[in-house]
């Protein structure tokens, strides 16, 4: 009885521990190529379902369920495992997919070496794909899988990936990255790899000619990426993977070296967690501004005021499905802007108060309509934007410095005028010189 | 996906690799305008010669790719030169004949697009040999110092993804106030007439018999109160408040003033 209780408790704890929900919703639409079978990706899909997502499967040419209905996204996330589909149903067009991303829906795109509408869409995201039919191959390290199945080391210091992952098996294309700062590379190709369509040593001449032809040259080296994310400004995240086999069961169960299982399953879960807005998700909870010794915000400030600006930032915790205050941002900045930033200061976290960031500064001595602007964008994290408009007026007639030392003579003059008037009136009313006059006239008449 | 299924039987056939590849007779020459500056035989045993190229120099690299045991020249699938400098990388395929002879020329006047953006750090040059039939191998060839190039172009928005330089507003300087001593001197000048007045008055014999009379005192006190109200307005009050208090005080002053002047007139008449 005791052992059964222990077992139940253990499974309960495990279930809670592996539960990780997205911050934007649980419904996922998976669009699978008809040539791919759902069972080949069972580890990935079952992993998602265990975390609490609801998966709906459909083929690219199916009309229902549509990704958008009446301009509202029907699902919170979309997975497109369609590396070879050239025609889709009416609701999936490059335009509608970009629309989805701007509606805060997250999308995973799986590309392949065939030219499809998705490969042309990838150009819009600053990804430069190799010519069709040139998958990524690598002769290093020496192994008994074909040259197109490559083990790739996972970077150990990436903010969104679990550290210490074993290498992942990969098969597909690589793409060159443009210098768009919205791209978030997750996995780059190994430095000895390159894209080629030849399968024998005699294809070496073709390789050299492809490089000499000019243009982008050869897709080779460690600057080519195989898994890249894209953080849109509106919040939706996209993921581009050069080959769908990364998610397959066959690669997840393959051994990288003797006795070491590949990291495919965990890598796929981490990368899907980032795309579905579970990890590295921030939001602004509230913000406040007020003068230094007050607590309520004013609807206008005076030039040269000392003002305190406070904001509360939360980070999403996928394990608890809750937003928790987050004090880990060390380089947030506040801008006090009227057309151009007049003041840009650091907005440091307040020690002892989790999630609070506060700064005190002096309002510039120009009057006008200013904005408190917080614009925090970093690679891999959601963007934080907040803008609060506040008028700044010059001092009122009675807010200038008073009782200056230069005005002492004037104060003294005015006060002495008043004093003189009161004194004179009092003396005039109070005085009486009739007795003296009487004595004088009496003396004079005597 | 289909390509990998195609290659599977091929790979199974080549599972037993024939042999490793090796590089023989690796020679590098640096020349400037047809005059040879430097020629070196690369030993590929770990010691890396450091070469440097000027803006118009040319580097020629020749070597032969052969099987390790047997010595037969082969043309591998992948013969790449990899340039690496401070995180930037460039890959250049090298043309190899069927007999394994390879030649590469680098002219700094027209550098290849595979040469990465360089700083003053030297470029490490590596040779990668890969083949479907042989084991792969890589060799570190030499270190090359080339003139620094322009840094890679950055996206115009890139700066906003990092902390921006702080901006501080330069305020107008505080208004300067003249020294207090000067103000004190002039205040003394203003007070000076009072000194004269009080001094001269002290020589008079002036009697104020009615000062505390009940007819006069209220009036003089309301006059004093008016001055006090003015002082209070100067320090603290707002216009509306001072007008209100002033109106009340004005009524009081008018009443007491009538009384006081009436009393003064009576005394003038009564005493007479």
XYZ file of C-alpha atoms in Angstrom:
718
model
C 0.000 0.000 0.000
C 2.812 2.335 0.970
C 4.743 1.494 -2.177
C 1.712 2.143 -4.355
C 1.312 5.555 -2.707
C 4.981 6.296 -3.350
C 4.642 5.251 -6.984
C 1.536 7.385 -7.448
C 3.270 10.369 -5.859
C 6.315 9.872 -8.074
C 4.276 9.699 -11.281
C 2.285 12.752 -10.158
C 5.496 14.713 -9.565
C 6.924 13.587 -12.904
C 3.741 14.592 -14.692
C 3.856 18.030 -13.111
C 7.561 18.344 -13.851
C 7.203 17.652 -17.575
C 4.221 19.992 -17.945
C 5.178 23.114 -19.880
C 2.577 25.329 -21.449
C 2.895 28.132 -23.929
C 2.033 31.687 -23.018
C -0.124 32.214 -26.073
C -2.340 29.124 -26.243
C -2.396 25.339 -26.545
C -3.936 24.581 -29.914
C -1.474 23.421 -32.556
C -2.235 22.725 -36.206
C 0.198 20.263 -37.801
C 0.224 20.231 -41.590
C 1.941 17.060 -42.757
C 3.078 16.166 -46.242
C 1.049 13.231 -47.528
C 4.334 11.343 -47.974
C 5.234 11.750 -44.315
C 3.622 9.620 -41.684
C 2.583 10.902 -38.275
C 4.093 7.808 -36.643
C 7.583 8.671 -37.860
C 7.505 11.721 -35.595
C 5.771 10.121 -32.654
C 8.422 11.088 -30.105
C 8.114 14.771 -31.012
C 4.319 14.859 -31.224
C 3.769 12.777 -28.112
C 6.196 15.061 -26.298
C 4.090 18.058 -27.278
C 0.874 16.364 -26.238
C 2.327 15.413 -22.878
C 3.185 19.034 -22.270
C -0.444 19.972 -22.717
C -0.743 20.983 -26.354
C -3.709 19.847 -28.451
C -2.564 18.729 -31.869
C -4.765 18.740 -34.951
C -3.420 17.080 -38.102
C -4.257 17.853 -41.691
C -2.805 17.542 -45.165
C -1.715 20.599 -47.155
C -4.566 20.303 -49.667
C -7.308 19.816 -47.034
C -9.745 22.683 -46.801
C -10.593 22.202 -43.142
C -9.450 23.128 -40.504
C -8.386 26.483 -41.987
C -5.525 28.379 -40.370
C -7.511 31.621 -40.317
C -11.238 32.211 -40.237
C -12.702 35.671 -40.756
C -9.335 37.264 -40.154
C -8.927 35.569 -36.768
C -6.266 32.915 -36.296
C -7.894 29.574 -35.531
C -4.881 28.044 -33.811
C -2.227 29.367 -31.482
C 0.597 27.569 -33.280
C 1.135 26.035 -36.714
C 3.689 23.382 -37.685
C 4.357 22.992 -41.409
C 6.147 19.688 -42.020
C 5.791 20.129 -45.773
C 9.244 20.168 -47.383
C 7.980 18.873 -50.710
C 4.498 20.336 -51.120
C 4.230 22.705 -54.062
C 0.531 23.524 -53.870
C -1.554 24.159 -50.808
C -5.222 24.688 -50.091
C -6.596 28.182 -50.563
C -6.077 29.307 -46.971
C -2.311 28.769 -46.906
C -0.464 31.374 -48.939
C 2.773 33.163 -48.115
C 0.674 36.248 -47.365
C -1.610 34.417 -44.961
C 1.350 32.869 -43.159
C 2.924 36.303 -42.654
C -0.476 37.552 -41.472
C -0.565 34.737 -38.938
C 2.792 35.783 -37.539
C 1.622 39.348 -37.135
C -1.396 38.009 -35.194
C 0.954 36.540 -32.574
C 0.666 32.984 -33.910
C 3.887 30.979 -33.973
C 4.918 28.894 -36.994
C 7.507 26.168 -37.561
C 8.560 25.869 -41.209
C 10.351 22.720 -42.360
C 12.194 23.336 -45.619
C 13.770 20.841 -47.934
C 15.994 20.767 -50.972
C 13.012 21.097 -53.350
C 11.826 24.505 -54.454
C 8.453 25.157 -52.761
C 6.449 28.257 -51.832
C 8.049 28.010 -48.389
C 11.571 28.342 -49.788
C 10.591 31.550 -51.555
C 8.958 32.757 -48.322
C 12.236 32.119 -46.498
C 13.866 34.860 -48.603
C 11.533 37.391 -46.991
C 12.987 36.423 -43.639
C 16.580 37.180 -44.750
C 17.453 33.505 -45.284
C 19.390 32.714 -48.437
C 18.793 29.153 -49.556
C 21.161 27.171 -51.802
C 20.078 26.172 -55.315
C 17.375 23.465 -55.345
C 18.672 19.927 -55.113
C 21.813 20.715 -53.109
C 21.459 19.224 -49.638
C 24.044 19.726 -46.947
C 26.758 17.073 -46.880
C 29.806 16.613 -44.747
C 32.596 14.087 -44.961
C 33.687 14.874 -41.397
C 33.649 13.081 -38.944
C 34.255 9.698 -40.383
C 31.112 7.656 -39.783
C 29.029 4.910 -41.285
C 25.979 7.006 -42.183
C 25.689 8.567 -45.643
C 27.328 11.964 -46.157
C 23.943 13.720 -46.018
C 23.252 12.551 -42.431
C 25.446 14.749 -40.315
C 25.995 14.903 -36.552
C 26.092 18.536 -35.447
C 27.344 19.761 -32.080
C 24.816 21.858 -30.224
C 26.130 25.195 -28.819
C 26.345 24.932 -25.048
C 25.825 28.598 -24.202
C 22.590 29.377 -26.011
C 19.959 30.997 -23.825
C 17.086 28.877 -25.139
C 18.772 25.468 -25.399
C 19.501 23.057 -22.577
C 23.226 23.016 -21.955
C 25.164 19.790 -22.283
C 23.087 18.347 -25.104
C 24.698 15.582 -27.126
C 25.130 16.217 -30.855
C 22.023 16.023 -33.046
C 21.618 14.141 -36.296
C 20.659 16.364 -39.200
C 19.737 15.846 -42.816
C 18.557 18.612 -45.104
C 19.700 21.963 -46.464
C 21.629 24.797 -44.879
C 20.951 28.460 -45.499
C 22.985 31.594 -45.304
C 21.751 34.245 -42.894
C 21.333 37.874 -43.855
C 22.382 40.443 -41.284
C 18.811 41.017 -40.072
C 18.991 41.371 -36.280
C 15.596 39.675 -35.863
C 17.123 36.316 -36.781
C 17.953 34.015 -33.867
C 20.262 31.213 -35.014
C 19.968 28.034 -32.991
C 22.141 25.568 -34.839
C 24.809 26.267 -37.412
C 26.276 23.800 -39.860
C 29.625 22.235 -38.959
C 32.610 24.119 -40.423
C 33.563 21.297 -42.792
C 30.128 20.928 -44.346
C 28.919 22.267 -47.665
C 25.938 22.074 -49.992
C 26.394 19.858 -53.038
C 24.323 17.794 -55.410
C 27.106 15.430 -56.454
C 27.417 11.952 -55.019
C 30.818 10.862 -56.262
C 34.375 12.135 -56.032
C 34.307 13.093 -59.675
C 31.861 15.824 -58.801
C 34.737 17.880 -57.382
C 35.063 19.961 -60.553
C 31.416 20.902 -60.385
C 31.981 22.172 -56.858
C 34.834 24.439 -57.911
C 32.838 25.768 -60.843
C 29.839 26.482 -58.644
C 32.053 28.557 -56.382
C 33.735 30.392 -59.238
C 30.468 31.216 -60.990
C 30.158 34.120 -58.631
C 27.102 35.300 -56.806
C 26.853 33.758 -53.378
C 29.575 31.205 -53.988
C 29.456 27.948 -52.108
C 27.106 27.332 -49.148
C 29.861 26.097 -46.869
C 31.292 26.574 -43.423
C 30.058 27.377 -39.956
C 28.243 30.576 -40.912
C 25.533 28.579 -42.658
C 22.642 27.840 -40.348
C 20.353 24.809 -40.280
C 17.886 25.829 -37.548
C 17.091 29.534 -37.242
C 14.345 31.358 -35.444
C 12.841 34.716 -36.334
C 11.373 37.015 -33.723
C 8.816 39.321 -35.301
C 8.259 42.776 -33.883
C 4.617 42.003 -33.051
C 5.543 39.007 -30.938
C 4.943 35.965 -33.139
C 7.918 33.651 -33.586
C 8.879 31.651 -36.656
C 11.325 28.769 -36.899
C 12.999 27.648 -40.107
C 14.493 24.145 -40.131
C 16.352 22.967 -43.211
C 15.116 19.389 -42.986
C 12.218 17.624 -41.327
C 14.225 14.553 -40.290
C 15.597 16.435 -37.312
C 12.257 15.736 -35.621
C 11.967 12.110 -36.722
C 12.007 9.125 -34.399
C 14.744 7.444 -36.429
C 17.196 10.253 -35.738
C 16.112 10.617 -32.132
C 16.909 6.991 -31.389
C 20.179 6.838 -33.361
C 23.382 6.758 -31.368
C 25.900 9.517 -31.949
C 28.854 7.713 -30.442
C 28.889 4.366 -28.736
C 26.292 4.431 -26.020
C 25.442 8.113 -26.334
C 21.981 8.814 -27.654
C 21.524 11.759 -29.962
C 20.125 14.950 -28.492
C 17.435 15.245 -31.178
C 14.436 14.736 -28.893
C 15.507 17.320 -26.316
C 16.741 19.741 -28.983
C 13.436 19.523 -30.860
C 11.551 20.157 -27.611
C 13.758 23.174 -26.718
C 13.450 24.684 -30.144
C 9.682 24.153 -30.210
C 9.484 25.655 -26.714
C 11.168 28.826 -27.935
C 8.963 29.014 -31.027
C 5.740 28.445 -29.099
C 6.644 31.321 -26.763
C 7.380 29.270 -23.679
C 10.953 30.358 -23.054
C 12.528 33.818 -23.226
C 9.145 35.559 -23.111
C 8.851 38.894 -21.292
C 6.117 41.411 -20.811
C 5.606 44.789 -19.196
C 3.183 44.434 -16.290
C 2.785 48.057 -15.286
C 4.577 51.337 -15.248
C 4.414 54.398 -13.055
C 5.896 57.857 -13.049
C 5.731 60.483 -10.345
C 7.674 63.299 -8.770
C 10.310 62.311 -6.262
C 8.442 62.950 -3.023
C 4.979 62.048 -4.245
C 3.261 58.763 -5.070
C 0.579 59.580 -7.635
C 1.399 60.436 -11.230
C 0.689 63.954 -12.382
C -0.858 64.777 -15.698
C 1.892 67.261 -16.390
C 5.376 67.951 -15.101
C 7.391 71.130 -14.813
C 10.820 71.626 -16.350
C 13.706 70.812 -14.014
C 11.504 68.515 -11.897
C 12.985 65.378 -10.420
C 10.869 62.473 -11.642
C 10.919 58.771 -10.777
C 9.941 56.207 -13.410
C 9.155 52.656 -12.333
C 8.214 49.643 -14.417
C 7.390 46.039 -13.582
C 8.595 43.294 -15.919
C 7.535 39.661 -15.801
C 8.916 36.593 -17.452
C 6.764 33.643 -18.395
C 7.459 30.462 -16.492
C 6.306 27.559 -18.680
C 6.465 24.991 -15.889
C 3.976 26.882 -13.748
C 2.049 28.475 -16.642
C 2.378 31.801 -14.871
C 4.101 35.130 -15.238
C 6.749 35.713 -12.596
C 8.518 39.012 -11.822
C 11.920 39.014 -13.453
C 14.849 41.124 -12.323
C 17.476 39.702 -14.649
C 17.589 42.486 -17.233
C 20.765 44.454 -16.580
C 20.866 46.698 -19.628
C 17.372 48.154 -20.012
C 17.273 51.813 -20.936
C 14.711 54.575 -20.552
C 14.439 57.342 -23.083
C 12.731 60.657 -22.405
C 11.882 61.720 -25.924
C 10.429 64.692 -27.715
C 11.046 63.903 -31.403
C 14.596 62.886 -30.389
C 15.713 61.389 -27.103
C 16.661 64.200 -24.745
C 17.655 61.807 -21.987
C 18.709 58.164 -22.198
C 19.553 56.508 -18.893
C 19.934 52.985 -17.658
C 16.880 51.508 -15.971
C 18.400 49.205 -13.352
C 16.534 46.598 -11.328
C 15.682 47.568 -7.770
C 17.390 45.189 -5.344
C 14.949 43.641 -2.922
C 11.898 44.124 -5.139
C 11.653 41.401 -7.796
C 10.628 42.572 -11.218
C 10.851 46.294 -10.419
C 13.070 48.609 -12.436
C 13.314 52.226 -11.412
C 15.315 55.342 -12.187
C 15.213 58.956 -11.011
C 16.190 61.776 -13.311
C 15.781 65.485 -13.864
C 13.321 66.634 -16.501
C 15.066 68.722 -19.186
C 14.586 72.465 -19.114
C 12.742 72.479 -22.436
C 8.965 72.451 -22.303
C 6.885 70.364 -24.702
C 5.202 67.003 -24.990
C 7.600 64.239 -23.994
C 7.332 60.462 -23.935
C 8.757 57.915 -21.533
C 9.960 55.268 -23.989
C 11.197 51.805 -23.051
C 12.322 49.918 -26.127
C 14.096 46.711 -25.150
C 15.073 44.381 -27.982
C 17.564 41.602 -27.600
C 18.301 38.567 -29.765
C 16.030 35.703 -28.816
C 13.834 37.598 -26.332
C 10.439 39.130 -26.975
C 10.546 42.834 -27.564
C 9.398 45.192 -24.835
C 7.857 48.434 -26.027
C 6.139 50.996 -23.866
C 5.514 54.654 -24.496
C 3.793 57.068 -22.084
C 3.118 60.610 -23.170
C 3.427 63.383 -20.619
C 3.391 67.178 -21.121
C 6.159 69.250 -19.577
C 5.266 72.876 -18.880
C 7.445 75.798 -17.857
C 7.151 76.905 -14.212
C 4.018 78.822 -13.213
C 4.290 82.405 -12.037
C 4.621 81.338 -8.416
C 7.032 78.417 -8.959
C 10.123 80.473 -9.577
C 12.741 80.862 -6.880
C 11.692 83.490 -4.372
C 13.254 85.499 -1.550
C 16.482 86.034 -3.449
C 19.340 87.813 -1.776
C 19.495 90.307 -4.650
C 16.045 91.582 -3.726
C 16.790 92.497 -0.111
C 16.864 96.253 -0.769
C 13.426 96.060 -2.376
C 11.954 93.997 0.439
C 13.362 96.427 2.964
C 12.004 99.398 1.010
C 8.494 98.023 0.692
C 8.307 96.904 4.319
C 9.586 100.236 5.521
C 6.922 102.006 3.450
C 4.207 99.944 5.131
C 5.746 100.409 8.557
C 6.107 104.095 7.971
C 2.475 104.464 6.973
C 1.165 102.638 10.055
C 3.509 104.536 12.346
C 2.568 107.909 10.900
C -1.165 107.194 11.112
C -0.856 106.019 14.686
C 1.174 109.044 15.699
C -1.074 111.505 13.958
C -4.252 110.115 15.448
C -2.745 109.552 18.843
C -0.885 112.849 19.160
C -2.356 116.028 20.638
C -0.467 119.305 20.743
C -3.397 121.511 21.820
C -2.072 121.942 25.385
C 1.266 123.143 24.072
C -0.430 125.487 21.628
C -2.733 126.734 24.423
C 0.276 127.315 26.640
C 2.033 129.086 23.814
C -0.925 131.307 22.903
C -1.584 131.853 26.627
C 2.013 132.860 27.015
C 1.836 134.991 23.876
C -1.345 136.800 25.041
C 0.068 137.465 28.492
C 14.700 12.722 -47.790
C 14.769 10.894 -51.094
C 18.458 11.658 -51.619
C 19.367 10.069 -48.311
C 17.496 6.888 -49.221
C 19.403 6.895 -52.515
C 22.733 7.252 -50.796
C 22.098 4.536 -48.229
C 23.080 1.617 -50.475
C 26.056 3.646 -51.733
C 27.214 4.372 -48.223
C 26.772 0.765 -47.217
C 29.029 -0.221 -50.108
C 31.661 2.326 -49.077
C 31.385 1.505 -45.405
C 34.879 0.112 -45.402
C 36.971 3.155 -46.281
C 39.869 2.488 -48.565
C 42.531 4.601 -46.902
C 43.314 8.008 -45.548
C 44.326 10.902 -47.724
C 47.561 12.734 -47.338
C 49.141 15.828 -48.799
C 52.563 15.751 -50.423
C 54.923 18.428 -51.690
C 52.984 21.293 -50.180
C 54.779 24.451 -51.215
C 53.772 28.047 -50.702
C 55.282 31.017 -52.533
C 54.780 34.693 -51.809
C 55.733 36.975 -54.639
C 55.307 40.651 -55.342
C 55.135 41.844 -58.967
C 56.828 38.739 -60.387
C 59.706 38.883 -57.881
C 59.660 36.009 -55.441
C 59.790 37.128 -51.849
C 59.464 33.850 -50.011
C 59.190 30.172 -50.774
C 58.475 27.583 -48.146
C 57.904 23.889 -47.997
C 55.030 23.133 -45.621
C 55.836 20.247 -43.353
C 52.319 19.803 -41.937
C 53.660 18.487 -38.680
C 52.166 21.065 -36.370
C 54.551 23.995 -36.817
C 52.709 26.796 -38.584
C 54.812 29.210 -40.596
C 53.620 32.824 -40.372
C 53.419 34.570 -43.703
C 52.330 38.063 -44.513
C 50.977 39.593 -47.668
C 51.079 43.200 -48.709
C 48.300 44.861 -50.679
C 49.756 43.861 -54.067
C 51.422 40.543 -53.235
C 50.441 37.152 -54.580
C 50.431 33.848 -52.726
C 50.723 30.579 -54.624
C 50.032 27.255 -52.979
C 50.744 23.952 -54.700
C 50.372 20.468 -53.339
C 49.525 16.927 -54.314
C 46.761 14.817 -52.807
C 47.564 11.136 -52.566
C 46.506 8.025 -50.722
C 48.468 7.453 -47.549
C 49.568 3.946 -48.387
C 50.190 3.488 -52.079
C 50.956 7.096 -52.911
C 48.607 7.201 -55.871
C 47.368 10.663 -56.666
C 43.599 11.021 -56.239
C 41.064 13.755 -56.804
C 38.939 13.925 -53.637
C 35.387 15.240 -53.614
C 36.143 18.056 -51.220
C 39.380 20.012 -51.319
C 38.669 23.202 -49.480
C 40.871 25.891 -48.037
C 39.293 27.310 -44.911
C 40.277 30.843 -43.851
C 39.490 31.723 -40.268
C 40.137 35.040 -38.586
C 38.645 36.183 -35.314
C 35.280 34.418 -35.714
C 34.879 35.234 -39.385
C 35.283 32.374 -41.818
C 35.615 31.811 -45.540
C 35.746 28.571 -47.552
C 37.449 28.309 -50.922
C 37.333 25.149 -53.067
C 40.655 24.317 -54.752
C 40.819 22.898 -58.245
C 42.477 19.457 -58.245
C 43.430 17.494 -61.362
C 42.516 13.848 -61.761
C 46.059 12.973 -60.741
C 45.759 14.868 -57.481
C 47.774 17.970 -58.338
C 46.318 21.097 -56.831
C 47.147 24.764 -57.259
C 45.718 27.833 -55.561
C 46.570 31.445 -56.127
C 45.627 34.384 -53.926
C 46.177 37.839 -55.366
C 45.696 40.565 -52.767
C 45.001 43.121 -55.496
C 41.864 41.116 -56.363
C 41.098 39.041 -53.282
C 38.623 36.159 -53.646
C 35.177 36.579 -52.114
C 35.926 33.689 -49.805
C 38.560 35.686 -47.917
C 36.735 36.798 -44.747
C 36.800 40.363 -43.371
C 40.096 40.631 -41.526
C 41.472 42.751 -38.746
C 45.096 42.841 -37.654
C 44.772 39.257 -36.360
C 46.377 36.659 -38.619
C 44.215 34.380 -40.772
C 44.550 30.672 -40.021
C 44.540 28.639 -43.215
C 43.346 25.047 -43.027
C 43.015 22.395 -45.727
C 39.981 20.096 -45.621
C 40.006 16.882 -47.640
C 36.817 14.878 -47.868
C 35.895 12.002 -50.092
C 33.204 9.401 -50.510
C 35.843 6.702 -50.898
C 38.501 7.698 -48.373
C 38.659 8.826 -44.765
C 38.517 12.576 -44.367
C 41.442 14.584 -43.050
C 42.252 18.177 -42.275
C 45.607 19.926 -42.069
C 46.603 23.273 -40.613
C 48.740 24.877 -43.271
C 49.984 28.297 -42.199
C 49.043 31.611 -40.660
C 48.679 34.544 -42.980
C 48.661 38.223 -42.107
C 46.837 40.304 -44.686
C 45.981 44.000 -44.743
C 42.937 44.781 -42.602
C 39.710 44.975 -44.560
C 36.517 46.929 -44.015
C 34.360 45.380 -41.286
C 31.296 43.415 -42.446
C 28.271 45.556 -43.207
C 25.795 45.848 -40.362
C 22.039 46.084 -40.611
C 20.827 49.643 -39.922
C 18.703 48.396 -36.987
C 21.505 46.396 -35.419
C 22.488 49.159 -33.019
C 19.053 49.192 -31.382
C 19.532 45.570 -30.315
C 22.352 46.548 -28.003
C 22.513 49.173 -25.271
C 22.724 52.593 -26.905
C 25.071 55.286 -25.659
C 23.525 57.257 -22.774
C 22.432 60.830 -23.418
C 22.613 63.479 -20.737
C 20.858 66.785 -21.105
C 22.984 69.886 -20.616
C 20.899 72.211 -18.531
C 21.100 75.960 -18.709
C 23.501 77.170 -16.043
C 21.901 78.320 -12.782
C 21.175 82.025 -12.773
C 23.935 83.854 -11.005
C 22.990 85.998 -8.028
C 25.156 88.991 -7.124
C 27.141 88.615 -3.901
C 25.197 88.965 -0.685
C 27.551 91.685 0.566
C 26.479 94.025 -2.232
C 22.824 93.351 -1.396
C 23.546 93.992 2.265
C 25.202 97.322 1.496
C 22.259 98.529 -0.532
C 19.792 97.284 2.064
C 21.683 99.376 4.567
C 21.376 102.358 2.216
C 17.606 101.838 2.100
C 17.362 101.645 5.881
C 19.496 104.765 6.326
C 16.561 107.308 6.140
C 14.889 105.550 9.047
C 17.988 106.073 11.110
C 17.879 109.766 10.307
C 14.136 109.995 11.021
C 14.286 108.211 14.350
C 17.330 110.199 15.318
C 15.637 113.522 14.630
C 12.423 112.436 16.304
C 14.238 111.595 19.462
C 15.141 115.257 19.825
C 11.460 116.269 19.782
C 9.169 116.088 22.730
C 6.123 114.508 21.304
C 3.248 113.367 23.402
C 0.871 110.605 22.348
C -1.902 110.734 24.941
C -4.601 109.066 22.840
C -2.517 106.136 21.641
C -4.330 103.487 23.639
C -7.705 105.134 23.672
C -10.552 102.757 22.775
C -11.520 104.997 19.835
C -8.084 105.039 18.210
C -6.593 101.651 19.003
C -8.973 99.517 16.891
C -8.285 101.676 13.863
C -4.520 101.613 14.176
C -4.655 97.866 14.803
C -6.735 97.301 11.662
C -4.261 99.383 9.697
C -1.494 97.197 11.133
C -3.592 94.118 10.315
C -3.881 95.298 6.717
C -0.101 95.540 6.505
C 0.183 92.103 8.103
C -2.255 90.758 5.507
C -0.076 92.236 2.791
C 2.979 90.534 4.280
C 1.056 87.265 4.552
C 0.002 87.582 0.897
C 3.631 88.099 -0.039
C 4.683 84.919 1.771
C 1.846 82.487 1.412
C -1.612 83.472 0.289
C -3.273 83.327 -3.104
C -5.089 86.220 -4.724
C -8.567 84.958 -4.010
C -7.827 84.456 -0.327
C -6.227 87.862 0.124
C -9.131 89.615 -1.587
C -11.561 87.813 0.698
C -9.670 88.615 3.868
C -8.993 92.100 2.576
C -12.679 92.704 1.971
C -13.576 91.604 5.516
C -10.754 93.637 6.985
C -11.740 96.591 4.838
C -15.239 96.651 6.310
C -13.771 96.482 9.816
C -11.292 99.255 9.027
C -13.994 101.493 7.578
C -16.101 101.127 10.738
C -13.212 101.682 13.152
C -11.829 104.451 10.990
C -15.129 106.336 11.077
C -15.069 105.940 14.844
C -11.476 107.111 15.127
C -11.858 110.171 12.939
C -15.100 111.021 14.699
C -13.292 110.849 18.020
C -10.448 112.991 16.718
C -12.914 115.557 15.481
C -14.794 115.503 18.814
C -11.620 116.093 20.728
C -10.848 119.042 18.527
C -14.284 120.457 19.162
C -14.745 119.152 22.706
C -11.490 120.344 24.054
C -11.891 123.664 22.503
